[in-house]
Structures are given as structure tokens and as C-alpha cells.
PDB file of C-alpha atoms in Angstrom:
ATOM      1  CA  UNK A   1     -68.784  34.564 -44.939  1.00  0.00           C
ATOM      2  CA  UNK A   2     -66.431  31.994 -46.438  1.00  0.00           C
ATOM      3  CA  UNK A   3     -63.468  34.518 -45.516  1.00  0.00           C
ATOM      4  CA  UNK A   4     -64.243  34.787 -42.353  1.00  0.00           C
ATOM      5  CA  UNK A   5     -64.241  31.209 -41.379  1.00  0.00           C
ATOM      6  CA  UNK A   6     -61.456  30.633 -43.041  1.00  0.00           C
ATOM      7  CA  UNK A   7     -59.827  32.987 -41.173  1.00  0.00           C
ATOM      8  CA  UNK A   8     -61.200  32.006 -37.774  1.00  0.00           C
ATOM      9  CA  UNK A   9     -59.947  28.411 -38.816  1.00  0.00           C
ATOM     10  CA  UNK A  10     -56.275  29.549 -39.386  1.00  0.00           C
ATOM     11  CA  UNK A  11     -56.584  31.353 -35.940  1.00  0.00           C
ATOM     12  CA  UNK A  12     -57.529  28.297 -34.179  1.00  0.00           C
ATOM     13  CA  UNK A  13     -54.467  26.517 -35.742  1.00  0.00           C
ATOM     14  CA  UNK A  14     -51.899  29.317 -34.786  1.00  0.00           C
ATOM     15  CA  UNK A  15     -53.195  28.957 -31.238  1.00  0.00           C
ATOM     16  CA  UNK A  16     -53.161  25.471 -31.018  1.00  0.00           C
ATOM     17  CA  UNK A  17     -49.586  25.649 -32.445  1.00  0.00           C
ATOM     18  CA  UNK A  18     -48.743  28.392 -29.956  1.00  0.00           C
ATOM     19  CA  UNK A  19     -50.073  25.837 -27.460  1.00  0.00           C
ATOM     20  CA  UNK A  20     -48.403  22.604 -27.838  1.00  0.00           C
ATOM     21  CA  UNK A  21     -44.872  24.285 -28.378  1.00  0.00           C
ATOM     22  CA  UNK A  22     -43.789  25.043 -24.861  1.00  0.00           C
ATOM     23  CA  UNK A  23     -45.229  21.303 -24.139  1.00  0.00           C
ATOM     24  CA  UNK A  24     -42.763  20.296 -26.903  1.00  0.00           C
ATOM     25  CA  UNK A  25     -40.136  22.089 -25.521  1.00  0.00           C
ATOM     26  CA  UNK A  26     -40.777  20.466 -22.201  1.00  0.00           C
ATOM     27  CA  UNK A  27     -40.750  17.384 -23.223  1.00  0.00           C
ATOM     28  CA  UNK A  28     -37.196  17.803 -25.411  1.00  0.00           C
ATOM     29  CA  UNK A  29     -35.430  19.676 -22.104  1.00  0.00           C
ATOM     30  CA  UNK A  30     -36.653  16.381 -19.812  1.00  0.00           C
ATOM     31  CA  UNK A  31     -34.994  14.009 -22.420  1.00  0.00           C
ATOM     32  CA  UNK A  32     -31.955  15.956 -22.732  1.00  0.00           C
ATOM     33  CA  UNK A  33     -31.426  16.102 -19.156  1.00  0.00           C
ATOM     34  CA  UNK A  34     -32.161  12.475 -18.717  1.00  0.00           C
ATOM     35  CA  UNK A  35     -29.943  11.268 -21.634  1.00  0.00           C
ATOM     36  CA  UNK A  36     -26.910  13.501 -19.491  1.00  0.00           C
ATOM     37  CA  UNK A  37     -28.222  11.681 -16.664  1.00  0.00           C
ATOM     38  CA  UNK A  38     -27.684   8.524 -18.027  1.00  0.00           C
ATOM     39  CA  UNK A  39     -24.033   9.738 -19.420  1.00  0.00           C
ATOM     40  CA  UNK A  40     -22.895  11.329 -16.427  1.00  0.00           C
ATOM     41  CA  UNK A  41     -23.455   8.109 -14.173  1.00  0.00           C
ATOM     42  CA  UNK A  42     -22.357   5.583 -16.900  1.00  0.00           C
ATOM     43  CA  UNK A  43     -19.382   7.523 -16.872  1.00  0.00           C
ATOM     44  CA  UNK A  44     -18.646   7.783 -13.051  1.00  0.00           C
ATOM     45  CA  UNK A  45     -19.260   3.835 -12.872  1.00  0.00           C
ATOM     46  CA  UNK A  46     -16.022   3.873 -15.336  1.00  0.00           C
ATOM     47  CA  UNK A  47     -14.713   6.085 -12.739  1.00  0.00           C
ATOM     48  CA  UNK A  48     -15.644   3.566  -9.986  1.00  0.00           C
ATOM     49  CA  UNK A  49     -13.698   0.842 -11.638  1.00  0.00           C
ATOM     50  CA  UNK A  50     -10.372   2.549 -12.441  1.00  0.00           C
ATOM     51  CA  UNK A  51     -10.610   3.722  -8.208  1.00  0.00           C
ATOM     52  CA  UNK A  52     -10.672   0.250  -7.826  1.00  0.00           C
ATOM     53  CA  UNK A  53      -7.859  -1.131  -9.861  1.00  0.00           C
ATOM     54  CA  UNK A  54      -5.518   1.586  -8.252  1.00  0.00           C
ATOM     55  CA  UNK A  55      -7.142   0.753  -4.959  1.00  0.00           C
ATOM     56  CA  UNK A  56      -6.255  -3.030  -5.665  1.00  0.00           C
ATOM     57  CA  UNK A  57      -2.230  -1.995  -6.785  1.00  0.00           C
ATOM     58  CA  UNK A  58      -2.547   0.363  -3.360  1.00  0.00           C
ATOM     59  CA  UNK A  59      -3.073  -3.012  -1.445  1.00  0.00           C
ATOM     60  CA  UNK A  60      -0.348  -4.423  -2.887  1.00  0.00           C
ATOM     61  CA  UNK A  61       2.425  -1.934  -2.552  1.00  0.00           C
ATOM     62  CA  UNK A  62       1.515  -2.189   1.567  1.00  0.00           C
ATOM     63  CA  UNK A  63       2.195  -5.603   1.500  1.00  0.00           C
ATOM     64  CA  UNK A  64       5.548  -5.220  -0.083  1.00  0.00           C
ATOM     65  CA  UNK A  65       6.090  -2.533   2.434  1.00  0.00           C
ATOM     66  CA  UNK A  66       5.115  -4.850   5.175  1.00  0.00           C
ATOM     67  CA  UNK A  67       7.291  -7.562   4.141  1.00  0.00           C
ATOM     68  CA  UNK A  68       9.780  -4.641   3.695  1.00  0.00           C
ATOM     69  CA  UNK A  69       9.577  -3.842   7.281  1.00  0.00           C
ATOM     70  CA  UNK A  70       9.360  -7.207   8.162  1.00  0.00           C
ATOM     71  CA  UNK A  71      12.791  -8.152   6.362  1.00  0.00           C
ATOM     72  CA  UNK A  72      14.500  -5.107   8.261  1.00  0.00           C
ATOM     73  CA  UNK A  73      13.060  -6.194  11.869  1.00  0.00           C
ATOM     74  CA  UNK A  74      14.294 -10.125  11.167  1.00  0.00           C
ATOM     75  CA  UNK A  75      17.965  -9.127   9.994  1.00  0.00           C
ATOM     76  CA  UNK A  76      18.362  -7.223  12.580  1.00  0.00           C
ATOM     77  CA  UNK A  77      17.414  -9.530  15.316  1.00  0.00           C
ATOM     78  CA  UNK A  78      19.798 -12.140  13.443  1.00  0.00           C
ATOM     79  CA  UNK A  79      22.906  -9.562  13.382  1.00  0.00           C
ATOM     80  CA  UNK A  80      25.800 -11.303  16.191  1.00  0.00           C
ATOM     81  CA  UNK A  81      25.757  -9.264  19.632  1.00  0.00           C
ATOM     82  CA  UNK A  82      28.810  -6.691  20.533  1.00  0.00           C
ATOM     83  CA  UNK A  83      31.589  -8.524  21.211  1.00  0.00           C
ATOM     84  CA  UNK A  84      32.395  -6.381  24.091  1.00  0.00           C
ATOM     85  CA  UNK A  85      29.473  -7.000  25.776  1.00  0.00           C
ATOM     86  CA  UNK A  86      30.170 -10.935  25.805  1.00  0.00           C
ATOM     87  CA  UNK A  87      33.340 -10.535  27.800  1.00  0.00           C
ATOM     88  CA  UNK A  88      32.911  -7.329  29.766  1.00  0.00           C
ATOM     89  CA  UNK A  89      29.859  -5.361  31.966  1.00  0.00           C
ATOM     90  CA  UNK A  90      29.601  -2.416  33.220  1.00  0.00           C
ATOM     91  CA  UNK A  91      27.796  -0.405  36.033  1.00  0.00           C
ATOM     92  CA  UNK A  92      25.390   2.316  35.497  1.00  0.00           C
ATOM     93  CA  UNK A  93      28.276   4.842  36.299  1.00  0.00           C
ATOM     94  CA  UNK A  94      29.993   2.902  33.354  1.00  0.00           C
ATOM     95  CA  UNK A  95      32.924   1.487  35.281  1.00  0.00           C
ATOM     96  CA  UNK A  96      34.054  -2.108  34.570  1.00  0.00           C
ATOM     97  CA  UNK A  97      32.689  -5.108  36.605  1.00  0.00           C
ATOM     98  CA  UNK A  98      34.836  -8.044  37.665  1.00  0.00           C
ATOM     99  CA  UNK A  99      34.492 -11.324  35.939  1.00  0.00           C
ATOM    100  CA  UNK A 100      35.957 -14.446  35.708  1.00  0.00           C
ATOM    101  CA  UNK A 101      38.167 -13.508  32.785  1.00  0.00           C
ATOM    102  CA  UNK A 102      40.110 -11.303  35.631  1.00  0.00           C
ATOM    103  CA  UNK A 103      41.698 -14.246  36.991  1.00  0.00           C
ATOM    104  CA  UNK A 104      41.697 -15.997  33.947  1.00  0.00           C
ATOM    105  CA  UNK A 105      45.129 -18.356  34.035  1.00  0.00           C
ATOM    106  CA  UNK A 106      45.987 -18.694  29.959  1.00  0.00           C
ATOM    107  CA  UNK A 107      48.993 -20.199  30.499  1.00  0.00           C
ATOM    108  CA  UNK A 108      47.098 -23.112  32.713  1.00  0.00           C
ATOM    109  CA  UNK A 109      44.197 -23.483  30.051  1.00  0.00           C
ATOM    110  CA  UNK A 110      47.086 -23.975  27.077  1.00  0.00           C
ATOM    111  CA  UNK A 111      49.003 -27.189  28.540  1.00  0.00           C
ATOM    112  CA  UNK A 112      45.080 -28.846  29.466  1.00  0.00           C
ATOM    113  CA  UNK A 113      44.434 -28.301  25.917  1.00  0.00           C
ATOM    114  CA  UNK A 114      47.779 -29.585  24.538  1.00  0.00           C
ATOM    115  CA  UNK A 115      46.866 -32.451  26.500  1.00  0.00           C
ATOM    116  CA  UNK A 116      43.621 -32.801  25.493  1.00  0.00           C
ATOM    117  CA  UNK A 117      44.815 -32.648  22.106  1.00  0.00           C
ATOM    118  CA  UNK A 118      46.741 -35.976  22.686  1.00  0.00           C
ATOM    119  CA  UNK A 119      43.691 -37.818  23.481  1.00  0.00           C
ATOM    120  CA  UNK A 120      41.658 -36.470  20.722  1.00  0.00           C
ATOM    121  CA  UNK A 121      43.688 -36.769  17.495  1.00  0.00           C
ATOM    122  CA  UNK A 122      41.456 -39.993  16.594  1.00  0.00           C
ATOM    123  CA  UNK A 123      38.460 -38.419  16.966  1.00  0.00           C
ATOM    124  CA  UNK A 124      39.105 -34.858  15.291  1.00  0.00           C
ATOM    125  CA  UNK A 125      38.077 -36.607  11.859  1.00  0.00           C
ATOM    126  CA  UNK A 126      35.013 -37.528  13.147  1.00  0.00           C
ATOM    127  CA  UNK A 127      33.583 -34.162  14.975  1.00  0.00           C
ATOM    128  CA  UNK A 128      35.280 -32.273  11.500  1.00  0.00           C
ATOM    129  CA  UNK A 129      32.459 -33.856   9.162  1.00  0.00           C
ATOM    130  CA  UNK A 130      29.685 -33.687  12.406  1.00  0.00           C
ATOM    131  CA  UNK A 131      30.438 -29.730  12.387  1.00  0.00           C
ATOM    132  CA  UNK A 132      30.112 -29.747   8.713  1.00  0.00           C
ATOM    133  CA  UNK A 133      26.804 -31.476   8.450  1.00  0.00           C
ATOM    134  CA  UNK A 134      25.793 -28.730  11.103  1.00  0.00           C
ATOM    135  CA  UNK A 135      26.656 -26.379   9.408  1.00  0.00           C
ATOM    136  CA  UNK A 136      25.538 -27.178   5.950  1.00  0.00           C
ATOM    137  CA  UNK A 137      21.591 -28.103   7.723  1.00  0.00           C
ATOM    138  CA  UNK A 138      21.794 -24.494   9.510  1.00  0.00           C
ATOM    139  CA  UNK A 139      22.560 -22.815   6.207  1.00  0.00           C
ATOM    140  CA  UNK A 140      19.521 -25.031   4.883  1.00  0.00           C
ATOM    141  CA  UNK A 141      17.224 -23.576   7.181  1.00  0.00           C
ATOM    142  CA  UNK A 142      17.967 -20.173   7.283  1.00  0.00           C
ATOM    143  CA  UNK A 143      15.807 -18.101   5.929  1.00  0.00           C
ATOM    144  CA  UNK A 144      16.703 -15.945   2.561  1.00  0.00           C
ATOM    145  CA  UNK A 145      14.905 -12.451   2.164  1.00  0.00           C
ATOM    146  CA  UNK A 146      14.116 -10.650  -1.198  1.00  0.00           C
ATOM    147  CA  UNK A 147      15.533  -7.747  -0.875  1.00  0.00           C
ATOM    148  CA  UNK A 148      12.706  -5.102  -1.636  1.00  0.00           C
ATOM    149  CA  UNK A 149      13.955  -1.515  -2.234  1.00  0.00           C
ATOM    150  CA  UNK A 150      12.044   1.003  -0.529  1.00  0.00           C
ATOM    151  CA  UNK A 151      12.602   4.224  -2.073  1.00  0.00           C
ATOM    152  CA  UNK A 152      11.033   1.992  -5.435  1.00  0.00           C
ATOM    153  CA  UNK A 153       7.930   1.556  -3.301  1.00  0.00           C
ATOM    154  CA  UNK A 154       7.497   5.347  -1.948  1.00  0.00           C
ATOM    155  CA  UNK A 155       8.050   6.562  -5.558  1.00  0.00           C
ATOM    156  CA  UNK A 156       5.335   3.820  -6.754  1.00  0.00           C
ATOM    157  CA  UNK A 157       2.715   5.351  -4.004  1.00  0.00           C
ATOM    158  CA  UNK A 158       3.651   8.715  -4.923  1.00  0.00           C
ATOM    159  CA  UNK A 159       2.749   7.720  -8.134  1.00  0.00           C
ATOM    160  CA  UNK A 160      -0.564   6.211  -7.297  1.00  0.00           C
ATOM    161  CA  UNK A 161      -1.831   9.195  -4.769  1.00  0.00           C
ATOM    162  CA  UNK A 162      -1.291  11.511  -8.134  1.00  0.00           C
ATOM    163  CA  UNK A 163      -3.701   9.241  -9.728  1.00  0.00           C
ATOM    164  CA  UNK A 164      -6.434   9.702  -7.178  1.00  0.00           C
ATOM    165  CA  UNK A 165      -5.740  13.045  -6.845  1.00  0.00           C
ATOM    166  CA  UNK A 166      -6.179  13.196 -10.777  1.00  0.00           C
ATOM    167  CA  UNK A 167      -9.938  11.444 -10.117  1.00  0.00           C
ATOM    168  CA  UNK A 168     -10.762  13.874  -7.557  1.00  0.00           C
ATOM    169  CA  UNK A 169     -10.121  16.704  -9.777  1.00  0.00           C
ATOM    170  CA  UNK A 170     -12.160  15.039 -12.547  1.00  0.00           C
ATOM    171  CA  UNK A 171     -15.192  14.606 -10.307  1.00  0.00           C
ATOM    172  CA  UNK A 172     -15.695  18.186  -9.568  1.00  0.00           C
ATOM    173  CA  UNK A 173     -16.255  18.275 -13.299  1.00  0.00           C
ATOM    174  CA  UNK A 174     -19.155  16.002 -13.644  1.00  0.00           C
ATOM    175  CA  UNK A 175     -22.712  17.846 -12.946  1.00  0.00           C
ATOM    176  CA  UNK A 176     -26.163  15.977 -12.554  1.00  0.00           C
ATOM    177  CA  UNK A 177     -28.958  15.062 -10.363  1.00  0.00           C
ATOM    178  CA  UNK A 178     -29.090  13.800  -6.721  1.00  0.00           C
ATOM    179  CA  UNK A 179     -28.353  10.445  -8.196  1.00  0.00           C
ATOM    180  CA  UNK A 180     -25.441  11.678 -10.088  1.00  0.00           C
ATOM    181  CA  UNK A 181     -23.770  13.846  -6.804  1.00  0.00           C
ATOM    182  CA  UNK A 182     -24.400  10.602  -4.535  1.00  0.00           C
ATOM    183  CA  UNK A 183     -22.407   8.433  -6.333  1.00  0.00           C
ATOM    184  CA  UNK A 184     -19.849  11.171  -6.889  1.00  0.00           C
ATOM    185  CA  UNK A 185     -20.012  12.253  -3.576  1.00  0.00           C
ATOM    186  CA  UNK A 186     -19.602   7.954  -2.635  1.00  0.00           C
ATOM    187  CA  UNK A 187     -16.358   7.851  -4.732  1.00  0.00           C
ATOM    188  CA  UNK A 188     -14.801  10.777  -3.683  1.00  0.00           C
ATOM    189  CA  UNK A 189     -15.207   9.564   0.448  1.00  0.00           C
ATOM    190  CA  UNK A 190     -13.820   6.224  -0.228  1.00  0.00           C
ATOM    191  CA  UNK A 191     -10.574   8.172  -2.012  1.00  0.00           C
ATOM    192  CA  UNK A 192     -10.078  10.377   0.859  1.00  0.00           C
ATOM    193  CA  UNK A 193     -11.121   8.063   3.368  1.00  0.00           C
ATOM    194  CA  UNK A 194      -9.989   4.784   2.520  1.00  0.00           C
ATOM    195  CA  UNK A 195      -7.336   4.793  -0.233  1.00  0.00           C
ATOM    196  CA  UNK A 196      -5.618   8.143   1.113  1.00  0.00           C
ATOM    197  CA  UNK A 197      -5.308   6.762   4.346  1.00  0.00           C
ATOM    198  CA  UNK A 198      -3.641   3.481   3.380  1.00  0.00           C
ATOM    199  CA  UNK A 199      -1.048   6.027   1.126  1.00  0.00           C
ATOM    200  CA  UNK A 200       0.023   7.717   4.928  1.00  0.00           C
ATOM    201  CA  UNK A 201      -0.045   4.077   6.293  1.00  0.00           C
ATOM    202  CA  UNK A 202       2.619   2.983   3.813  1.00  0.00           C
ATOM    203  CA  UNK A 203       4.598   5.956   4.443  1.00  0.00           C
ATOM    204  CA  UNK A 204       4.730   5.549   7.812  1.00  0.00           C
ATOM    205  CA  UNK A 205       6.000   1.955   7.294  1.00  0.00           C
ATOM    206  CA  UNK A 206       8.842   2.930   5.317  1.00  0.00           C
ATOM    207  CA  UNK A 207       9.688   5.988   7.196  1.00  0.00           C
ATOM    208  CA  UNK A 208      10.768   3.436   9.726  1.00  0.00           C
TER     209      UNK A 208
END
């Protein structure tokens, strides 16, 4: 009698045992899957900042290749007109107009000046240091550009699409929940949206 309910004891324990193992099992699968939870999206907000520090060196690269740009336009509006065209036009069939320098008289013009010169001997000292000072104020205020090489910057946003290429890559990589794929999914469209497109906007700048 003894036997027997010892036996029927042990059975009870084996089938409670049986019982609370899958339970157990349950319960270690959910905490493994939220401690990769927790990994996966500490590790994509690490992600998020290093897409923003490139993002931030992205910016500045297009302002160097506006300024860039803007250097080019300015020196060339400053460069001195064709000498040709100061003296000389021309019809849309190309043939020489007539101008006053046809009939100019150079002979005539040489004795006014020589007399001119006469007249102005005592004040030649005078307009000498008025076209200096002109001079030296217009050098003053014109303006000096750094010169900013642009092959330097396409190499530098080569260099920087690699990296976010490199991210992209890495994101495939990282698995989780539907928290986990938004925010991977959210890092991924501001790459190809946002940064990408400001890479083909500084290209077409210096391709100018």
C-alpha cells in the first residue's frame, strides 16, 4: 500500500515536471528575443548617429561647392571684355560696321595733345598721386577668393556616398520586430532620400 503511493506520488511529480517545462521554455525564448530586441535597436540608434555625422560633413562639402561655384561665376563676370569688341561691330552676316574710328584723324588728335601737354605739366604731379590713391582704394575693395579645388571636393563626396552605401549594406543585416524594421526601414529612406540626393546635387554643382 505504501508502494503504491509512493509511486503514484513520483508520477504526479514527473507530470507536473513534464508540465511546467514547455512554460519554462516559453518564458526563456520571450526573454531571449526581447534582450535581441533591445540589442538590435540600441545598436541601430548608434547607426542613427554616425548617418548623422556624415549627413552633417555632407552639408558641408555643398557649401564649399556652392562657394566653389560661386567663386567661378564672380571671376568670370570680373574678367576685361574682348578688346575687339570695344573698337569694332559687326552685322549678323559678320561684316564690319562703320564707326567713328573710320574717320579717326591721329595726326589731328597728336598736336591737341602736345598742346595740352603744355598746359598741364603743373598739374601732372597732382592727378599722378590722385590715380594712385584710386588705385590703391580699388585694390582695397576688391574682393579675394579662396581658391577651393574641386576635384578635392568630388573625391571627398565620393568618399562619403561609400560610407552610406557601407550603412545600407549593414542594415540588411540587422533582424527584429516591427519596432526594429521601422526604425531600419526610417534610416535607410532618409539615406536614399535625403543624403543621396544632396551627393547628385553636389555633383551637379561641380560638373558645372
Amino acid at each position: 500500500m505504501a508502494a503504491s503511493q509512493r509511486l503514484q506520488t513520483a508520477m504526479l511529480a514527473a507530470a507536473a515536471t513534464l508540465a511546467v517545462a514547455p512554460v519554462a521554455y516559453f518564458a526563456w525564448t520571450r526573454f531571449v528575443r526581447r534582450s535581441e530586441r533591445l540589442q538590435a535597436l540600441k545598436l541601430l540608434h548608434k547607426v542613427e548617429l554616425i548617418v548623422a555625422e556624415v549627413g552633417v560633413r555632407l552639408l558641408y562639402l555643398a557649401n564649399q561647392a556652392e562657394d566653389a561655384v560661386g567663386n567661378d561665376e564672380r571671376s568670370a563676370a570680373e574678367a576685361p571684355e574682348s578688346t575687339l569688341n570695344s573698337y569694332y561691330h559687326f552685322d549678323s552676316h559678320g561684316n564690319k560696321l562703320r564707326t567713328k574710328w573710320d574717320s579717326y584723324d591721329v595726326d589731328a588728335e597728336l598736336q591737341r595733345l602736345e598742346e595740352e601737354e603744355e598746359g598741364e605739366k603743373n598739374k601732372g604731379n597732382d592727378r599722378d598721386e590722385v590715380s594712385a590713391l584710386a588705385k590703391s582704394k580699388a585694390a582695397e575693395r576688391k574682393p579675394t577668393f579662396v581658391a577651393i579645388d574641386k576635384k578635392q571636393l568630388l573625391s571627398a563626396v565620393a568618399g562619403i556616398e561609400r560610407e552610406f552605401e557601407a550603412v545600407l549594406e549593414f542594415l540588411d543585416d540587422v533582424r527584429g520586430d516591427d519596432d526594429v524594421k521601422k526604425l531600419r526601414k526610417a534610416i535607410a529612406l532618409k539615406i536614399n532620400e535625403d543624403h543621396f540626393g544632396r551627393v547628385d546635387y553636389v555633383r551637379r554643382l561641380l560638373a558645372v
